[in-house]
Amino acid sequence: MFELFFNLKGLGVGFAIISLVLFFMGNIGMGYTNLLELILFLIGVVFIVFEIFIPGFGIPGILGIGFILYALYNAMSDPTISLISITVSGVIGLLVFVIILKMGFRSNAFNKIILQDDISSHTSNDRKELLGKSGTSLSMLRPSGKISIDGETYDAITEGNFIQANKPIKVYKIEGFKIVVKEEII
């Protein structure tokens, strides 16, 4: 998380890896744990990385968190100290995450991963030139359907009565994208 916000160029990840190596090697050296917990921890990390890159139902992520917590719990000599350490670390980590996340929305940290360019497009919704024009219904308008005016096909709606196919129509209202027609009485 620090990498994203403070542009440390790998320093945060390196610090985390060194801390974990020191934690496990220190506990293995003191005889509190063995290589099994380190292997379980690494399996948990692999599961979490798998979940990040191949998202699914979350089962690999949950298993990864479970393996990591189990390895950390068993890596310490006293179960009470393990629970307290994991709980305190989790709470502090969550608080730091929330603070950095709130700070990040006000900073330029997300500029690397969020699209900054405007996507603009212009649609020709100005159909005012059709107002008052006559044409033919190509399909039954109940209340929407296809019409033809000057050889061009448009989607149109009626307000009220249905209009059968191949009947003369007249555009009497334009509302944004909507072309509203009535059956023209000849």
mmCIF file of C-alpha atoms in Angstrom:
data_model
loop_
_atom_site.group_PDB
_atom_site.id
_atom_site.type_symbol
_atom_site.label_atom_id
_atom_site.label_comp_id
_atom_site.label_asym_id
_atom_site.label_seq_id
_atom_site.Cartn_x
_atom_site.Cartn_y
_atom_site.Cartn_z
ATOM 1 C CA MET A 1 0.000 0.000 0.000
ATOM 2 C CA PHE A 2 2.846 2.346 0.837
ATOM 3 C CA GLU A 3 4.358 1.584 -2.577
ATOM 4 C CA LEU A 4 1.317 3.040 -4.333
ATOM 5 C CA PHE A 5 1.108 6.217 -2.290
ATOM 6 C CA PHE A 6 4.703 7.107 -1.615
ATOM 7 C CA ASN A 7 6.448 5.782 -4.764
ATOM 8 C CA LEU A 8 9.138 3.905 -2.840
ATOM 9 C CA LYS A 9 10.278 1.895 -5.885
ATOM 10 C CA GLY A 10 10.252 -1.507 -4.158
ATOM 11 C CA LEU A 11 11.546 -0.336 -0.809
ATOM 12 C CA GLY A 12 8.334 -1.202 1.044
ATOM 13 C CA VAL A 13 8.139 -4.709 -0.405
ATOM 14 C CA GLY A 14 11.821 -5.262 0.344
ATOM 15 C CA PHE A 15 11.345 -4.095 3.926
ATOM 16 C CA ALA A 16 8.348 -6.443 4.353
ATOM 17 C CA ILE A 17 10.283 -9.439 3.008
ATOM 18 C CA ILE A 18 13.291 -8.717 5.233
ATOM 19 C CA SER A 19 10.985 -8.374 8.270
ATOM 20 C CA LEU A 20 9.312 -11.709 7.560
ATOM 21 C CA VAL A 21 12.646 -13.474 7.043
ATOM 22 C CA LEU A 22 13.943 -12.058 10.331
ATOM 23 C CA PHE A 23 10.722 -13.034 12.131
ATOM 24 C CA PHE A 24 10.733 -16.636 10.945
ATOM 25 C CA MET A 25 14.513 -17.166 11.157
ATOM 26 C CA GLY A 26 14.561 -15.687 14.654
ATOM 27 C CA ASN A 27 11.772 -17.979 15.838
ATOM 28 C CA ILE A 28 13.369 -21.001 14.114
ATOM 29 C CA GLY A 29 16.725 -20.117 15.693
ATOM 30 C CA MET A 30 15.148 -19.877 19.148
ATOM 31 C CA GLY A 31 13.445 -23.230 18.637
ATOM 32 C CA TYR A 32 9.881 -21.883 18.841
ATOM 33 C CA THR A 33 9.006 -23.120 15.397
ATOM 34 C CA ASN A 34 10.305 -25.103 12.442
ATOM 35 C CA LEU A 35 10.304 -24.800 8.656
ATOM 36 C CA LEU A 36 6.709 -26.091 8.424
ATOM 37 C CA GLU A 37 5.286 -22.732 9.526
ATOM 38 C CA LEU A 38 7.481 -20.907 7.023
ATOM 39 C CA ILE A 39 6.308 -23.235 4.242
ATOM 40 C CA LEU A 40 2.650 -22.776 5.287
ATOM 41 C CA PHE A 41 3.161 -19.013 5.293
ATOM 42 C CA LEU A 42 4.637 -19.112 1.783
ATOM 43 C CA ILE A 43 1.758 -21.336 0.575
ATOM 44 C CA GLY A 44 -0.650 -18.738 1.977
ATOM 45 C CA VAL A 45 1.154 -15.966 0.088
ATOM 46 C CA VAL A 46 0.969 -18.024 -3.131
ATOM 47 C CA PHE A 47 -2.794 -18.508 -2.630
ATOM 48 C CA ILE A 48 -3.312 -14.768 -2.126
ATOM 49 C CA VAL A 49 -1.244 -13.894 -5.210
ATOM 50 C CA PHE A 50 -3.258 -16.484 -7.150
ATOM 51 C CA GLU A 51 -6.489 -14.840 -5.961
ATOM 52 C CA ILE A 52 -5.248 -11.386 -6.978
ATOM 53 C CA PHE A 53 -4.325 -12.385 -10.521
ATOM 54 C CA ILE A 54 -7.084 -14.935 -11.137
ATOM 55 C CA PRO A 55 -10.126 -13.620 -9.273
ATOM 56 C CA GLY A 56 -12.862 -16.081 -8.581
ATOM 57 C CA PHE A 57 -14.988 -17.074 -5.644
ATOM 58 C CA GLY A 58 -12.426 -15.980 -3.042
ATOM 59 C CA ILE A 59 -11.602 -19.477 -1.835
ATOM 60 C CA PRO A 60 -7.857 -19.213 -2.618
ATOM 61 C CA GLY A 61 -7.770 -15.836 -0.869
ATOM 62 C CA ILE A 62 -9.531 -17.174 2.216
ATOM 63 C CA LEU A 63 -7.256 -20.234 2.274
ATOM 64 C CA GLY A 64 -4.225 -17.963 1.880
ATOM 65 C CA ILE A 65 -5.257 -15.781 4.805
ATOM 66 C CA GLY A 66 -5.957 -18.901 6.856
ATOM 67 C CA PHE A 67 -2.533 -20.409 6.087
ATOM 68 C CA ILE A 68 -0.783 -17.144 6.922
ATOM 69 C CA LEU A 69 -2.639 -16.672 10.218
ATOM 70 C CA TYR A 70 -2.066 -20.320 11.196
ATOM 71 C CA ALA A 71 1.656 -20.040 10.390
ATOM 72 C CA LEU A 72 2.025 -16.804 12.365
ATOM 73 C CA TYR A 73 0.068 -18.240 15.303
ATOM 74 C CA ASN A 74 2.219 -21.373 15.472
ATOM 75 C CA ALA A 75 5.497 -19.523 14.863
ATOM 76 C CA MET A 76 5.473 -17.968 18.344
ATOM 77 C CA SER A 77 6.165 -19.724 21.621
ATOM 78 C CA ASP A 78 3.061 -18.690 23.591
ATOM 79 C CA PRO A 79 -0.475 -18.897 22.143
ATOM 80 C CA THR A 80 -1.596 -15.852 24.149
ATOM 81 C CA ILE A 81 1.237 -13.730 22.817
ATOM 82 C CA SER A 82 0.453 -15.031 19.311
ATOM 83 C CA LEU A 83 -3.192 -13.983 19.524
ATOM 84 C CA ILE A 84 -2.358 -10.591 21.000
ATOM 85 C CA SER A 85 0.357 -9.940 18.384
ATOM 86 C CA ILE A 86 -1.857 -10.961 15.459
ATOM 87 C CA THR A 87 -4.823 -8.946 16.754
ATOM 88 C CA VAL A 88 -2.805 -5.798 17.458
ATOM 89 C CA SER A 89 -1.024 -6.070 14.099
ATOM 90 C CA GLY A 90 -4.345 -6.547 12.299
ATOM 91 C CA VAL A 91 -5.965 -3.540 13.992
ATOM 92 C CA ILE A 92 -2.957 -1.285 13.371
ATOM 93 C CA GLY A 93 -2.741 -2.501 9.773
ATOM 94 C CA LEU A 94 -6.427 -1.788 9.212
ATOM 95 C CA LEU A 95 -6.133 1.711 10.712
ATOM 96 C CA VAL A 96 -3.081 2.509 8.577
ATOM 97 C CA PHE A 97 -4.904 1.160 5.503
ATOM 98 C CA VAL A 98 -7.943 3.383 6.144
ATOM 99 C CA ILE A 99 -5.796 6.468 6.803
ATOM 100 C CA ILE A 100 -3.689 5.927 3.696
ATOM 101 C CA LEU A 101 -6.760 5.201 1.586
ATOM 102 C CA LYS A 102 -8.468 8.410 2.720
ATOM 103 C CA MET A 103 -5.265 10.341 2.164
ATOM 104 C CA GLY A 104 -4.811 8.702 -1.219
ATOM 105 C CA PHE A 105 -8.059 9.986 -2.683
ATOM 106 C CA ARG A 106 -6.846 13.527 -2.079
ATOM 107 C CA SER A 107 -3.365 12.874 -3.448
ATOM 108 C CA ASN A 108 -2.106 12.063 -6.919
ATOM 109 C CA ALA A 109 -1.283 8.465 -5.977
ATOM 110 C CA PHE A 110 -4.103 6.896 -7.967
ATOM 111 C CA ASN A 111 -3.214 8.822 -11.137
ATOM 112 C CA LYS A 112 -1.074 5.866 -12.243
ATOM 113 C CA ILE A 113 -3.978 3.430 -12.230
ATOM 114 C CA ILE A 114 -7.027 5.586 -12.966
ATOM 115 C CA LEU A 115 -7.941 6.818 -16.441
ATOM 116 C CA GLN A 116 -7.482 10.573 -16.562
ATOM 117 C CA ASP A 117 -8.480 11.291 -20.155
ATOM 118 C CA ASP A 118 -11.996 12.382 -20.889
ATOM 119 C CA ILE A 119 -13.934 10.137 -23.153
ATOM 120 C CA SER A 120 -16.089 12.452 -25.119
ATOM 121 C CA SER A 121 -18.390 11.659 -27.920
ATOM 122 C CA HIS A 122 -21.009 13.641 -29.636
ATOM 123 C CA THR A 123 -24.229 12.036 -30.640
ATOM 124 C CA SER A 124 -26.542 13.692 -32.999
ATOM 125 C CA ASN A 125 -29.546 13.955 -30.735
ATOM 126 C CA ASP A 126 -30.718 17.128 -32.396
ATOM 127 C CA ARG A 127 -33.556 15.767 -34.522
ATOM 128 C CA LYS A 128 -35.355 19.095 -34.657
ATOM 129 C CA GLU A 129 -35.125 19.017 -38.458
ATOM 130 C CA LEU A 130 -37.628 16.133 -38.431
ATOM 131 C CA LEU A 131 -40.297 18.171 -36.625
ATOM 132 C CA GLY A 132 -43.365 18.476 -38.844
ATOM 133 C CA LYS A 133 -42.061 16.045 -41.489
ATOM 134 C CA SER A 134 -44.183 13.232 -42.870
ATOM 135 C CA GLY A 135 -43.185 9.647 -43.486
ATOM 136 C CA THR A 136 -44.333 6.038 -43.243
ATOM 137 C CA SER A 137 -44.457 3.553 -40.400
ATOM 138 C CA LEU A 138 -42.258 0.595 -41.308
ATOM 139 C CA SER A 139 -43.450 -1.537 -38.403
ATOM 140 C CA MET A 140 -46.414 -1.424 -36.071
ATOM 141 C CA LEU A 141 -45.896 1.311 -33.503
ATOM 142 C CA ARG A 142 -47.235 0.009 -30.194
ATOM 143 C CA PRO A 143 -46.124 2.494 -28.901
ATOM 144 C CA SER A 144 -42.611 2.231 -30.369
ATOM 145 C CA GLY A 145 -41.406 1.026 -33.732
ATOM 146 C CA LYS A 146 -39.585 1.949 -36.924
ATOM 147 C CA ILE A 147 -40.493 4.794 -39.253
ATOM 148 C CA SER A 148 -39.105 6.073 -42.546
ATOM 149 C CA ILE A 149 -38.724 9.748 -43.375
ATOM 150 C CA ASP A 150 -37.030 10.833 -46.607
ATOM 151 C CA GLY A 151 -35.556 7.351 -47.063
ATOM 152 C CA GLU A 152 -33.951 7.271 -43.582
ATOM 153 C CA THR A 153 -35.070 4.813 -40.889
ATOM 154 C CA TYR A 154 -35.668 6.054 -37.330
ATOM 155 C CA ASP A 155 -36.990 4.679 -34.064
ATOM 156 C CA ALA A 156 -40.143 6.480 -33.002
ATOM 157 C CA ILE A 157 -42.940 6.320 -30.448
ATOM 158 C CA THR A 158 -46.568 7.325 -30.307
ATOM 159 C CA GLU A 159 -48.473 8.926 -27.494
ATOM 160 C CA GLY A 160 -51.720 7.086 -27.342
ATOM 161 C CA ASN A 161 -53.046 5.061 -30.252
ATOM 162 C CA PHE A 162 -51.098 2.282 -31.928
ATOM 163 C CA ILE A 163 -50.222 2.815 -35.579
ATOM 164 C CA GLN A 164 -50.285 -0.065 -38.038
ATOM 165 C CA ALA A 165 -47.362 -0.723 -40.426
ATOM 166 C CA ASN A 166 -47.240 1.128 -43.760
ATOM 167 C CA LYS A 167 -49.428 4.000 -42.536
ATOM 168 C CA PRO A 168 -48.617 7.677 -43.111
ATOM 169 C CA ILE A 169 -47.191 9.384 -40.013
ATOM 170 C CA LYS A 170 -46.155 12.892 -39.041
ATOM 171 C CA VAL A 171 -43.556 13.967 -36.465
ATOM 172 C CA TYR A 172 -45.202 16.319 -34.012
ATOM 173 C CA LYS A 173 -42.756 16.372 -31.073
ATOM 174 C CA ILE A 174 -39.036 15.816 -30.407
ATOM 175 C CA GLU A 175 -37.989 15.047 -26.817
ATOM 176 C CA GLY A 176 -34.226 14.519 -26.667
ATOM 177 C CA PHE A 177 -33.653 11.220 -28.441
ATOM 178 C CA LYS A 178 -37.360 10.467 -28.781
ATOM 179 C CA ILE A 179 -39.218 11.125 -32.019
ATOM 180 C CA VAL A 180 -42.924 11.278 -31.236
ATOM 181 C CA VAL A 181 -45.308 10.677 -34.161
ATOM 182 C CA LYS A 182 -49.033 10.637 -34.907
ATOM 183 C CA GLU A 183 -50.855 8.886 -37.690
ATOM 184 C CA GLU A 184 -51.328 11.408 -40.461
ATOM 185 C CA ILE A 185 -54.846 11.645 -41.801
ATOM 186 C CA ILE A 186 -54.779 12.286 -45.512
#
